[in-house]
PDB file of C-alpha atoms in Angstrom:
ATOM      1  CA  MET A   1       8.971  22.484 -14.352  1.00 41.00           C
ATOM      2  CA  SER A   2       8.914  19.072 -12.704  1.00 45.00           C
ATOM      3  CA  GLU A   3      11.990  16.866 -12.669  1.00 48.00           C
ATOM      4  CA  LYS A   4      11.957  13.619 -14.618  1.00 48.00           C
ATOM      5  CA  SER A   5      12.204  10.422 -12.599  1.00 46.00           C
ATOM      6  CA  GLU A   6      14.512   7.655 -13.796  1.00 54.00           C
ATOM      7  CA  ASN A   7      13.256   4.679 -15.795  1.00 67.00           C
ATOM      8  CA  LYS A   8      13.670   1.884 -13.242  1.00 64.00           C
ATOM      9  CA  HIS A   9      11.193  -0.683 -11.989  1.00 58.00           C
ATOM     10  CA  TRP A  10      10.080  -0.203  -8.396  1.00 55.00           C
ATOM     11  CA  SER A  11      11.893  -3.418  -7.370  1.00 54.00           C
ATOM     12  CA  LYS A  12      15.217  -1.810  -8.386  1.00 57.00           C
ATOM     13  CA  ALA A  13      14.747   1.035  -5.951  1.00 60.00           C
ATOM     14  CA  GLN A  14      17.071   0.830  -2.975  1.00 52.00           C
ATOM     15  CA  GLU A  15      15.132   0.496   0.264  1.00 53.00           C
ATOM     16  CA  ARG A  16      16.724   3.141   2.459  1.00 48.00           C
ATOM     17  CA  GLY A  17      15.948   3.764   6.102  1.00 46.00           C
ATOM     18  CA  THR A  18      13.438   0.910   6.311  1.00 51.00           C
ATOM     19  CA  TYR A  19      14.422  -2.541   7.644  1.00 49.00           C
ATOM     20  CA  PHE A  20      17.963  -1.392   8.330  1.00 49.00           C
ATOM     21  CA  GLY A  21      17.937   0.027  11.799  1.00 58.00           C
ATOM     22  CA  MET A  22      14.326  -0.973  12.553  1.00 62.00           C
ATOM     23  CA  LYS A  23      15.289  -2.669  15.804  1.00 65.00           C
ATOM     24  CA  THR A  24      17.357   0.371  16.790  1.00 71.00           C
ATOM     25  CA  LEU A  25      14.431   2.621  15.923  1.00 72.00           C
ATOM     26  CA  PHE A  26      12.158   0.568  18.147  1.00 73.00           C
ATOM     27  CA  VAL A  27      14.572   0.685  21.101  1.00 76.00           C
ATOM     28  CA  ILE A  28      14.966   4.473  20.804  1.00 79.00           C
ATOM     29  CA  TYR A  29      11.215   4.797  20.382  1.00 78.00           C
ATOM     30  CA  ARG A  30      10.607   2.962  23.646  1.00 78.00           C
ATOM     31  CA  LEU A  31      13.249   4.968  25.509  1.00 83.00           C
ATOM     32  CA  LEU A  32      12.467   8.472  24.227  1.00 83.00           C
ATOM     33  CA  GLY A  33       8.901   8.279  22.985  1.00 82.00           C
ATOM     34  CA  ARG A  34       7.371   9.199  19.673  1.00 83.00           C
ATOM     35  CA  LYS A  35       7.491  12.976  20.057  1.00 85.00           C
ATOM     36  CA  VAL A  36      11.225  13.163  20.790  1.00 87.00           C
ATOM     37  CA  LEU A  37      12.106  10.613  18.127  1.00 85.00           C
ATOM     38  CA  SER A  38      10.049  12.460  15.503  1.00 87.00           C
ATOM     39  CA  ILE A  39      12.190  15.560  16.143  1.00 88.00           C
ATOM     40  CA  ILE A  40      15.416  13.569  15.870  1.00 86.00           C
ATOM     41  CA  LEU A  41      14.143  11.899  12.717  1.00 87.00           C
ATOM     42  CA  TYR A  42      13.563  15.121  10.789  1.00 92.00           C
ATOM     43  CA  PRO A  43      17.209  15.911   9.914  1.00 92.00           C
ATOM     44  CA  VAL A  44      17.697  12.256   8.962  1.00 88.00           C
ATOM     45  CA  VAL A  45      14.781  12.547   6.552  1.00 91.00           C
ATOM     46  CA  VAL A  46      16.208  15.746   5.084  1.00 94.00           C
ATOM     47  CA  TYR A  47      19.518  13.955   4.510  1.00 91.00           C
ATOM     48  CA  LEU A  48      17.792  10.992   2.848  1.00 89.00           C
ATOM     49  CA  TYR A  49      15.766  13.353   0.693  1.00 93.00           C
ATOM     50  CA  PHE A  50      18.750  15.242  -0.711  1.00 95.00           C
ATOM     51  CA  THR A  51      20.939  12.144  -1.133  1.00 91.00           C
ATOM     52  CA  GLY A  52      18.192   9.957  -2.603  1.00 89.00           C
ATOM     53  CA  LYS A  53      17.902  11.224  -6.155  1.00 91.00           C
ATOM     54  CA  GLU A  54      15.503   8.580  -7.481  1.00 90.00           C
ATOM     55  CA  GLY A  55      13.021   8.953  -4.651  1.00 91.00           C
ATOM     56  CA  ARG A  56      13.250  12.742  -4.733  1.00 94.00           C
ATOM     57  CA  LEU A  57      12.566  12.881  -8.473  1.00 94.00           C
ATOM     58  CA  ALA A  58       9.662  10.440  -8.165  1.00 94.00           C
ATOM     59  CA  SER A  59       8.115  12.457  -5.336  1.00 95.00           C
ATOM     60  CA  ASN A  60       8.464  15.632  -7.379  1.00 96.00           C
ATOM     61  CA  GLN A  61       6.880  13.972 -10.411  1.00 96.00           C
ATOM     62  CA  TYR A  62       3.902  12.682  -8.423  1.00 97.00           C
ATOM     63  CA  LEU A  63       3.295  15.881  -6.441  1.00 97.00           C
ATOM     64  CA  ASN A  64       3.406  17.972  -9.614  1.00 96.00           C
ATOM     65  CA  LYS A  65       0.659  15.843 -11.133  1.00 97.00           C
ATOM     66  CA  VAL A  66      -1.453  16.295  -7.998  1.00 97.00           C
ATOM     67  CA  ALA A  67      -0.736  20.035  -7.956  1.00 96.00           C
ATOM     68  CA  LYS A  68      -1.841  20.418 -11.562  1.00 95.00           C
ATOM     69  CA  ILE A  69      -5.202  18.741 -10.916  1.00 96.00           C
ATOM     70  CA  GLN A  70      -5.747  20.474  -7.577  1.00 94.00           C
ATOM     71  CA  SER A  71      -4.549  23.862  -8.880  1.00 92.00           C
ATOM     72  CA  TRP A  72      -2.196  24.320  -5.948  1.00 91.00           C
ATOM     73  CA  PRO A  73      -1.026  27.962  -5.813  1.00 82.00           C
ATOM     74  CA  LYS A  74       2.556  27.154  -4.860  1.00 83.00           C
ATOM     75  CA  LYS A  75       5.217  25.566  -7.027  1.00 86.00           C
ATOM     76  CA  ILE A  76       6.319  22.098  -5.931  1.00 93.00           C
ATOM     77  CA  GLY A  77       9.767  22.317  -4.387  1.00 94.00           C
ATOM     78  CA  HIS A  78      11.948  20.853  -1.655  1.00 96.00           C
ATOM     79  CA  LYS A  79       9.531  21.878   1.110  1.00 95.00           C
ATOM     80  CA  GLN A  80       6.751  19.691  -0.289  1.00 96.00           C
ATOM     81  CA  GLY A  81       9.169  16.890  -1.133  1.00 96.00           C
ATOM     82  CA  ILE A  82      10.600  16.773   2.384  1.00 97.00           C
ATOM     83  CA  LYS A  83       7.066  16.771   3.792  1.00 96.00           C
ATOM     84  CA  HIS A  84       6.284  13.769   1.567  1.00 96.00           C
ATOM     85  CA  PHE A  85       9.387  11.908   2.806  1.00 95.00           C
ATOM     86  CA  TYR A  86       8.756  12.862   6.428  1.00 94.00           C
ATOM     87  CA  THR A  87       5.160  11.648   6.287  1.00 95.00           C
ATOM     88  CA  PHE A  88       6.475   8.321   4.998  1.00 92.00           C
ATOM     89  CA  ALA A  89       9.050   8.125   7.807  1.00 88.00           C
ATOM     90  CA  LEU A  90       6.449   8.875  10.471  1.00 89.00           C
ATOM     91  CA  GLY A  91       4.490   5.924   9.128  1.00 87.00           C
ATOM     92  CA  ALA A  92       7.105   3.678  10.751  1.00 80.00           C
ATOM     93  CA  PHE A  93       5.873   4.914  14.131  1.00 84.00           C
ATOM     94  CA  ASP A  94       2.318   4.046  13.131  1.00 85.00           C
ATOM     95  CA  LYS A  95       3.473   0.523  12.311  1.00 80.00           C
ATOM     96  CA  ILE A  96       5.115   0.178  15.714  1.00 79.00           C
ATOM     97  CA  ASP A  97       2.039   1.606  17.454  1.00 82.00           C
ATOM     98  CA  ALA A  98      -0.146  -0.859  15.580  1.00 79.00           C
ATOM     99  CA  TRP A  99       1.970  -3.857  16.517  1.00 75.00           C
ATOM    100  CA  THR A 100       2.352  -2.823  20.163  1.00 76.00           C
ATOM    101  CA  GLY A 101      -1.368  -2.364  20.626  1.00 76.00           C
ATOM    102  CA  LYS A 102      -1.295   1.419  20.998  1.00 81.00           C
ATOM    103  CA  ILE A 103      -3.632   1.679  18.023  1.00 81.00           C
ATOM    104  CA  THR A 104      -6.928   0.008  18.798  1.00 77.00           C
ATOM    105  CA  THR A 105     -10.370   0.036  17.254  1.00 76.00           C
ATOM    106  CA  LYS A 106     -11.007   3.230  19.272  1.00 82.00           C
ATOM    107  CA  ASN A 107      -8.460   4.996  17.084  1.00 85.00           C
ATOM    108  CA  ILE A 108     -10.051   3.818  13.851  1.00 84.00           C
ATOM    109  CA  ILE A 109     -12.854   5.482  11.931  1.00 84.00           C
ATOM    110  CA  TYR A 110     -14.589   3.036   9.643  1.00 79.00           C
ATOM    111  CA  GLY A 111     -15.984   4.214   6.335  1.00 74.00           C
ATOM    112  CA  LYS A 112     -18.744   2.030   4.871  1.00 66.00           C
ATOM    113  CA  GLU A 113     -18.262  -0.332   7.798  1.00 62.00           C
ATOM    114  CA  HIS A 114     -21.472  -2.187   6.974  1.00 65.00           C
ATOM    115  CA  ALA A 115     -19.644  -3.818   4.064  1.00 66.00           C
ATOM    116  CA  PHE A 116     -17.333  -5.672   6.422  1.00 67.00           C
ATOM    117  CA  ASP A 117     -20.160  -6.431   8.827  1.00 71.00           C
ATOM    118  CA  ASP A 118     -22.091  -8.065   5.995  1.00 73.00           C
ATOM    119  CA  LEU A 119     -19.048 -10.162   5.129  1.00 72.00           C
ATOM    120  CA  LYS A 120     -18.640 -11.348   8.717  1.00 72.00           C
ATOM    121  CA  GLU A 121     -22.324 -12.187   8.980  1.00 74.00           C
ATOM    122  CA  LYS A 122     -22.014 -14.472   5.949  1.00 73.00           C
ATOM    123  CA  GLN A 123     -18.935 -16.097   7.538  1.00 72.00           C
ATOM    124  CA  HIS A 124     -17.028 -15.995   4.270  1.00 79.00           C
ATOM    125  CA  GLY A 125     -13.595 -14.699   3.425  1.00 88.00           C
ATOM    126  CA  ALA A 126     -12.730 -12.018   0.912  1.00 91.00           C
ATOM    127  CA  ILE A 127      -9.868 -10.415  -0.946  1.00 93.00           C
ATOM    128  CA  PHE A 128      -9.021  -6.796  -0.158  1.00 92.00           C
ATOM    129  CA  ILE A 129      -7.097  -4.886  -2.819  1.00 95.00           C
ATOM    130  CA  GLY A 130      -5.113  -2.145  -1.151  1.00 93.00           C
ATOM    131  CA  SER A 131      -2.315   0.201  -2.166  1.00 94.00           C
ATOM    132  CA  HIS A 132       0.706   2.131  -0.929  1.00 93.00           C
ATOM    133  CA  LEU A 133      -1.583   4.994  -0.036  1.00 95.00           C
ATOM    134  CA  GLY A 134      -1.750   5.433   3.715  1.00 92.00           C
ATOM    135  CA  ASN A 135      -0.747   2.652   6.092  1.00 88.00           C
ATOM    136  CA  LEU A 136      -2.275  -0.791   5.656  1.00 82.00           C
ATOM    137  CA  GLU A 137      -0.222  -1.999   8.633  1.00 77.00           C
ATOM    138  CA  VAL A 138      -2.737  -0.284  10.891  1.00 78.00           C
ATOM    139  CA  CYS A 139      -5.420  -2.565   9.511  1.00 73.00           C
ATOM    140  CA  ARG A 140      -3.954  -5.407  11.511  1.00 64.00           C
ATOM    141  CA  ALA A 141      -6.265  -4.060  14.236  1.00 58.00           C
ATOM    142  CA  LEU A 142      -9.003  -5.770  12.248  1.00 58.00           C
ATOM    143  CA  SER A 143      -7.549  -9.117  13.310  1.00 58.00           C
ATOM    144  CA  GLN A 144      -8.415  -8.369  16.913  1.00 57.00           C
ATOM    145  CA  GLY A 145     -11.355  -6.956  18.824  1.00 53.00           C
ATOM    146  CA  ARG A 146     -14.757  -7.113  17.188  1.00 55.00           C
ATOM    147  CA  TYR A 147     -13.722  -8.809  13.922  1.00 59.00           C
ATOM    148  CA  GLN A 148     -11.140 -11.354  15.068  1.00 66.00           C
ATOM    149  CA  THR A 149     -10.224 -12.229  11.528  1.00 73.00           C
ATOM    150  CA  ARG A 150      -6.923 -13.673  10.401  1.00 76.00           C
ATOM    151  CA  ILE A 151      -5.363 -11.456   7.740  1.00 80.00           C
ATOM    152  CA  ASN A 152      -3.099 -12.860   5.024  1.00 84.00           C
ATOM    153  CA  VAL A 153      -0.995 -10.147   3.422  1.00 83.00           C
ATOM    154  CA  LEU A 154       0.711 -10.880   0.101  1.00 83.00           C
ATOM    155  CA  VAL A 155       4.039  -9.056  -0.227  1.00 78.00           C
ATOM    156  CA  PHE A 156       6.475  -8.802  -3.113  1.00 70.00           C
ATOM    157  CA  THR A 157       9.800  -8.277  -1.358  1.00 59.00           C
ATOM    158  CA  HIS A 158      12.039 -10.080   1.108  1.00 55.00           C
ATOM    159  CA  HIS A 159      12.309  -6.794   2.995  1.00 59.00           C
ATOM    160  CA  ALA A 160       8.625  -6.934   3.899  1.00 60.00           C
ATOM    161  CA  VAL A 161       9.014 -10.445   5.312  1.00 59.00           C
ATOM    162  CA  GLU A 162      12.090  -9.432   7.312  1.00 63.00           C
ATOM    163  CA  PHE A 163      10.229  -6.392   8.641  1.00 64.00           C
ATOM    164  CA  ASN A 164       7.425  -8.704   9.735  1.00 64.00           C
ATOM    165  CA  LYS A 165       9.934 -10.806  11.716  1.00 65.00           C
ATOM    166  CA  VAL A 166      10.936  -7.714  13.679  1.00 65.00           C
ATOM    167  CA  MET A 167       7.300  -6.858  14.324  1.00 64.00           C
ATOM    168  CA  GLN A 168       6.546 -10.428  15.428  1.00 64.00           C
ATOM    169  CA  GLN A 169       9.294 -10.103  18.029  1.00 66.00           C
ATOM    170  CA  ILE A 170       7.556  -6.995  19.296  1.00 65.00           C
ATOM    171  CA  ASN A 171       4.181  -8.738  19.526  1.00 64.00           C
ATOM    172  CA  PRO A 172       4.045 -12.490  18.675  1.00 62.00           C
ATOM    173  CA  ASP A 173       0.274 -12.633  19.166  1.00 63.00           C
ATOM    174  CA  ILE A 174      -0.637 -10.607  16.082  1.00 61.00           C
ATOM    175  CA  ASN A 175      -2.891 -12.619  13.806  1.00 56.00           C
ATOM    176  CA  VAL A 176      -1.306 -11.526  10.511  1.00 65.00           C
ATOM    177  CA  ASP A 177       0.465 -13.813   8.049  1.00 70.00           C
ATOM    178  CA  LEU A 178       2.780 -12.244   5.473  1.00 72.00           C
ATOM    179  CA  ILE A 179       3.210 -14.382   2.363  1.00 76.00           C
ATOM    180  CA  GLN A 180       6.036 -13.531  -0.014  1.00 71.00           C
ATOM    181  CA  LEU A 181       5.323 -13.987  -3.696  1.00 69.00           C
ATOM    182  CA  SER A 182       7.010 -13.216  -6.980  1.00 57.00           C
ATOM    183  CA  ASP A 183       4.015 -14.046  -9.165  1.00 52.00           C
ATOM    184  CA  VAL A 184       0.478 -15.367  -8.976  1.00 55.00           C
ATOM    185  CA  GLY A 185       0.428 -19.128  -9.612  1.00 63.00           C
ATOM    186  CA  ALA A 186      -1.832 -22.148  -9.142  1.00 73.00           C
ATOM    187  CA  ASP A 187      -0.222 -23.300  -5.851  1.00 77.00           C
ATOM    188  CA  LEU A 188      -0.721 -19.910  -4.277  1.00 78.00           C
ATOM    189  CA  ALA A 189      -4.300 -19.697  -5.517  1.00 79.00           C
ATOM    190  CA  ILE A 190      -5.111 -23.088  -3.956  1.00 86.00           C
ATOM    191  CA  LEU A 191      -3.580 -22.074  -0.619  1.00 86.00           C
ATOM    192  CA  LEU A 192      -5.441 -18.792  -0.565  1.00 90.00           C
ATOM    193  CA  LYS A 193      -8.705 -20.406  -1.627  1.00 90.00           C
ATOM    194  CA  GLU A 194      -8.502 -22.666   1.437  1.00 91.00           C
ATOM    195  CA  ARG A 195      -7.987 -19.651   3.662  1.00 90.00           C
ATOM    196  CA  ILE A 196     -10.814 -17.724   2.034  1.00 92.00           C
ATOM    197  CA  ASP A 197     -13.124 -20.696   2.594  1.00 89.00           C
ATOM    198  CA  ASN A 198     -12.110 -20.591   6.267  1.00 88.00           C
ATOM    199  CA  GLY A 199     -13.426 -17.046   6.469  1.00 86.00           C
ATOM    200  CA  GLU A 200     -10.019 -15.364   6.364  1.00 87.00           C
ATOM    201  CA  VAL A 201      -9.065 -12.163   4.559  1.00 87.00           C
ATOM    202  CA  VAL A 202      -6.422 -11.870   1.832  1.00 90.00           C
ATOM    203  CA  VAL A 203      -4.827  -8.453   1.259  1.00 90.00           C
ATOM    204  CA  ILE A 204      -2.802  -7.551  -1.838  1.00 91.00           C
ATOM    205  CA  VAL A 205      -1.804  -4.153  -3.213  1.00 92.00           C
ATOM    206  CA  GLY A 206      -2.838  -3.128  -6.699  1.00 93.00           C
ATOM    207  CA  ASP A 207      -0.291  -0.366  -7.331  1.00 93.00           C
ATOM    208  CA  ARG A 208       2.841  -2.463  -7.888  1.00 88.00           C
ATOM    209  CA  THR A 209       3.613  -4.319 -11.134  1.00 86.00           C
ATOM    210  CA  SER A 210       5.193  -7.778 -11.397  1.00 77.00           C
ATOM    211  CA  VAL A 211       8.748  -8.083 -10.094  1.00 74.00           C
ATOM    212  CA  SER A 212       9.760 -10.626 -12.744  1.00 71.00           C
ATOM    213  CA  THR A 213       7.423 -10.420 -15.725  1.00 75.00           C
ATOM    214  CA  PRO A 214       6.909  -7.256 -17.790  1.00 77.00           C
ATOM    215  CA  GLY A 215       3.753  -6.587 -19.765  1.00 81.00           C
ATOM    216  CA  ARG A 216       1.174  -8.201 -17.487  1.00 88.00           C
ATOM    217  CA  VAL A 217      -0.480  -4.863 -16.940  1.00 93.00           C
ATOM    218  CA  VAL A 218      -3.439  -2.726 -17.851  1.00 95.00           C
ATOM    219  CA  TYR A 219      -2.761   0.909 -18.677  1.00 96.00           C
ATOM    220  CA  ALA A 220      -5.252   3.226 -17.019  1.00 97.00           C
ATOM    221  CA  ASP A 221      -5.497   6.973 -16.600  1.00 97.00           C
ATOM    222  CA  PHE A 222      -4.055   8.014 -13.250  1.00 98.00           C
ATOM    223  CA  LEU A 223      -3.499  11.640 -12.265  1.00 97.00           C
ATOM    224  CA  GLY A 224      -3.725  12.812 -15.856  1.00 95.00           C
ATOM    225  CA  GLU A 225      -1.475  10.254 -17.520  1.00 96.00           C
ATOM    226  CA  GLN A 226      -1.567   6.568 -18.442  1.00 96.00           C
ATOM    227  CA  ALA A 227       0.078   4.327 -15.834  1.00 96.00           C
ATOM    228  CA  ALA A 228       0.672   0.578 -15.716  1.00 95.00           C
ATOM    229  CA  PHE A 229      -1.353  -1.377 -13.149  1.00 96.00           C
ATOM    230  CA  SER A 230      -0.701  -5.059 -12.569  1.00 91.00           C
ATOM    231  CA  GLN A 231      -3.305  -7.566 -13.730  1.00 92.00           C
ATOM    232  CA  GLY A 232      -2.179 -10.004 -11.012  1.00 88.00           C
ATOM    233  CA  PRO A 233      -4.311  -8.930  -8.033  1.00 91.00           C
ATOM    234  CA  PHE A 234      -7.469  -8.856 -10.146  1.00 93.00           C
ATOM    235  CA  ILE A 235      -6.763 -12.194 -11.833  1.00 90.00           C
ATOM    236  CA  LEU A 236      -6.144 -13.673  -8.381  1.00 89.00           C
ATOM    237  CA  ALA A 237      -9.450 -12.244  -7.175  1.00 92.00           C
ATOM    238  CA  ALA A 238     -11.175 -13.877 -10.148  1.00 91.00           C
ATOM    239  CA  LEU A 239      -9.532 -17.236  -9.402  1.00 88.00           C
ATOM    240  CA  LEU A 240     -10.555 -17.092  -5.743  1.00 90.00           C
ATOM    241  CA  ASP A 241     -14.171 -16.414  -6.785  1.00 90.00           C
ATOM    242  CA  CYS A 242     -14.988 -14.534  -3.587  1.00 91.00           C
ATOM    243  CA  PRO A 243     -16.153 -11.067  -2.535  1.00 91.00           C
ATOM    244  CA  VAL A 244     -13.726  -8.309  -3.506  1.00 94.00           C
ATOM    245  CA  TYR A 245     -13.216  -4.994  -1.721  1.00 93.00           C
ATOM    246  CA  TYR A 246     -10.932  -2.017  -2.069  1.00 94.00           C
ATOM    247  CA  LEU A 247      -9.218  -1.169   1.200  1.00 91.00           C
ATOM    248  CA  PHE A 248      -7.684   2.170   2.150  1.00 93.00           C
ATOM    249  CA  CYS A 249      -6.293   3.302   5.511  1.00 91.00           C
ATOM    250  CA  LEU A 250      -5.637   7.051   5.698  1.00 94.00           C
ATOM    251  CA  LYS A 251      -4.437   9.047   8.662  1.00 93.00           C
ATOM    252  CA  GLU A 252      -6.539  11.970   9.871  1.00 90.00           C
ATOM    253  CA  GLY A 253      -4.861  13.690  12.823  1.00 87.00           C
ATOM    254  CA  SER A 254      -4.555  11.041  15.518  1.00 85.00           C
ATOM    255  CA  LYS A 255      -7.210   8.853  13.895  1.00 89.00           C
ATOM    256  CA  TYR A 256      -7.024   6.326  11.073  1.00 91.00           C
ATOM    257  CA  HIS A 257      -9.771   6.274   8.482  1.00 90.00           C
ATOM    258  CA  VAL A 258     -10.255   2.704   7.250  1.00 88.00           C
ATOM    259  CA  ILE A 259     -12.371   2.543   4.106  1.00 89.00           C
ATOM    260  CA  PHE A 260     -13.963  -0.589   2.653  1.00 86.00           C
ATOM    261  CA  GLU A 261     -15.458  -0.322  -0.805  1.00 90.00           C
ATOM    262  CA  HIS A 262     -17.348  -3.288  -2.168  1.00 90.00           C
ATOM    263  CA  VAL A 263     -16.259  -4.065  -5.742  1.00 93.00           C
ATOM    264  CA  ALA A 264     -18.118  -7.283  -6.534  1.00 92.00           C
ATOM    265  CA  ASP A 265     -19.301 -10.518  -4.961  1.00 91.00           C
ATOM    266  CA  THR A 266     -17.046 -12.214  -7.511  1.00 91.00           C
ATOM    267  CA  LEU A 267     -14.707 -11.115 -10.301  1.00 91.00           C
ATOM    268  CA  LYS A 268     -15.048 -14.417 -12.115  1.00 87.00           C
ATOM    269  CA  MET A 269     -14.715 -13.591 -15.804  1.00 83.00           C
ATOM    270  CA  PRO A 270     -15.975 -15.580 -18.809  1.00 83.00           C
ATOM    271  CA  ARG A 271     -13.085 -16.190 -21.207  1.00 83.00           C
ATOM    272  CA  LYS A 272     -14.604 -14.178 -24.048  1.00 86.00           C
ATOM    273  CA  GLU A 273     -15.121 -11.152 -21.804  1.00 85.00           C
ATOM    274  CA  ARG A 274     -11.997 -11.530 -19.679  1.00 87.00           C
ATOM    275  CA  GLN A 275      -9.859  -8.758 -21.157  1.00 90.00           C
ATOM    276  CA  GLN A 276     -12.712  -6.273 -21.306  1.00 92.00           C
ATOM    277  CA  LYS A 277     -13.779  -6.937 -17.709  1.00 92.00           C
ATOM    278  CA  LEU A 278     -10.165  -6.879 -16.520  1.00 93.00           C
ATOM    279  CA  GLU A 279      -9.585  -3.492 -18.102  1.00 95.00           C
ATOM    280  CA  LYS A 280     -12.804  -2.182 -16.585  1.00 95.00           C
ATOM    281  CA  VAL A 281     -12.029  -3.223 -12.995  1.00 96.00           C
ATOM    282  CA  VAL A 282      -8.410  -2.023 -13.179  1.00 96.00           C
ATOM    283  CA  THR A 283      -9.577   1.328 -14.536  1.00 97.00           C
ATOM    284  CA  ASP A 284     -12.074   1.558 -11.685  1.00 97.00           C
ATOM    285  CA  TYR A 285      -9.327   0.791  -9.160  1.00 97.00           C
ATOM    286  CA  ALA A 286      -7.115   3.513 -10.674  1.00 98.00           C
ATOM    287  CA  LYS A 287      -9.963   6.021 -10.361  1.00 98.00           C
ATOM    288  CA  ARG A 288     -10.549   5.197  -6.690  1.00 97.00           C
ATOM    289  CA  LEU A 289      -6.845   5.345  -5.937  1.00 98.00           C
ATOM    290  CA  GLU A 290      -6.634   8.720  -7.660  1.00 98.00           C
ATOM    291  CA  PHE A 291      -9.649   9.972  -5.694  1.00 98.00           C
ATOM    292  CA  TYR A 292      -7.991   9.237  -2.354  1.00 97.00           C
ATOM    293  CA  CYS A 293      -4.531  10.392  -3.508  1.00 97.00           C
ATOM    294  CA  LEU A 294      -6.051  13.789  -4.224  1.00 97.00           C
ATOM    295  CA  LYS A 295      -7.609  13.852  -0.738  1.00 96.00           C
ATOM    296  CA  TYR A 296      -4.442  12.644   1.024  1.00 97.00           C
ATOM    297  CA  PRO A 297      -1.632  13.573  -1.401  1.00 97.00           C
ATOM    298  CA  PHE A 298       1.294  13.227   0.995  1.00 97.00           C
ATOM    299  CA  GLN A 299       0.292   9.709   2.044  1.00 96.00           C
ATOM    300  CA  TRP A 300       1.041   7.922  -1.244  1.00 96.00           C
ATOM    301  CA  PHE A 301       4.385   6.152  -0.860  1.00 93.00           C
ATOM    302  CA  ASN A 302       5.528   4.932  -4.269  1.00 92.00           C
ATOM    303  CA  PHE A 303       8.915   6.574  -4.701  1.00 91.00           C
ATOM    304  CA  PHE A 304       9.632   5.526  -8.285  1.00 89.00           C
ATOM    305  CA  ASP A 305       8.492   6.585 -11.750  1.00 91.00           C
ATOM    306  CA  PHE A 306       4.964   5.220 -11.645  1.00 93.00           C
ATOM    307  CA  TRP A 307       4.204   6.293 -15.230  1.00 94.00           C
ATOM    308  CA  SER A 308       7.003   4.379 -16.967  1.00 90.00           C
ATOM    309  CA  ASP A 309       6.373   1.963 -19.834  1.00 87.00           C
ATOM    310  CA  ASP A 310       6.279  -1.389 -18.037  1.00 83.00           C
ATOM    311  CA  GLN A 311       7.950  -3.127 -20.969  1.00 81.00           C
ATOM    312  CA  LYS A 312      10.944  -0.802 -20.829  1.00 79.00           C
ATOM    313  CA  VAL A 313      11.715  -0.368 -17.146  1.00 76.00           C
ATOM    314  CA  GLU A 314      14.830  -2.009 -15.743  1.00 68.00           C
ATOM    315  CA  ARG A 315      13.837  -4.880 -13.437  1.00 65.00           C
ATOM    316  CA  LYS A 316      15.708  -6.550 -10.614  1.00 58.00           C
ATOM    317  CA  LYS A 317      17.596  -9.669 -11.777  1.00 55.00           C
TER     318      LYS A 317
END
């Protein structure tokens, strides 16, 4: 039987082993290399797994849902949970590789690449709705080489901005702008509209609900149970009135599979049809996220109870 994760909002989860020590991690990485550091990291991950109850329970909850759909023969236990945590930890190396230029377009396999080519040919920006599946950090390679597109990434936490400062010290030439936000408002929409009109890309994740405001969600079936998905990214896409794509970046061996999926040329919604269309596009997003979670189950990194009632979870004050 799966363990029950605690009823806390994702923003209440303590960020362990992330920004803290990132500079140290980078120094050791440069001195010892990825292979040696990955060996050293394993016992640290095991420690974090057994001492991090909330994350462990959430991982167990998620993997059990995947196992039920996939009919995995083995019971979900600590072995699978540690693998989930370790895959997440190794993602930090991918981030460093991306920012130091070790990951180039030669390391990336593009799925449905013509979608992005069409966008570049029209010289218009777009909004990409991503997720915590895989490693969107690797997609910064899109800002160099053949596409040379500035990428604006909307983030919900101060940690993400601080992490970006560390990465900028590693490579100040990266053409990625992280914008911290607590909610989608008119000022932000105006700023982003200007950048879209300049042919830039805006990236926002669709699998995190509002940090401050409960209830602004659409409940959609995800891995066999209703889960709350934020309306914000899709309302923002409608306000920007620009092409919308889903974006996934999944690791396959030493390669990174970047997938663009065209959603619509615009999500602009007439007032009378707004709720219906919003529910439809969020449900579609949940289905695509589920599809790739089932293909790459250990690469989804939301270590909190994703299926909680959004009105009842305890939020950060």
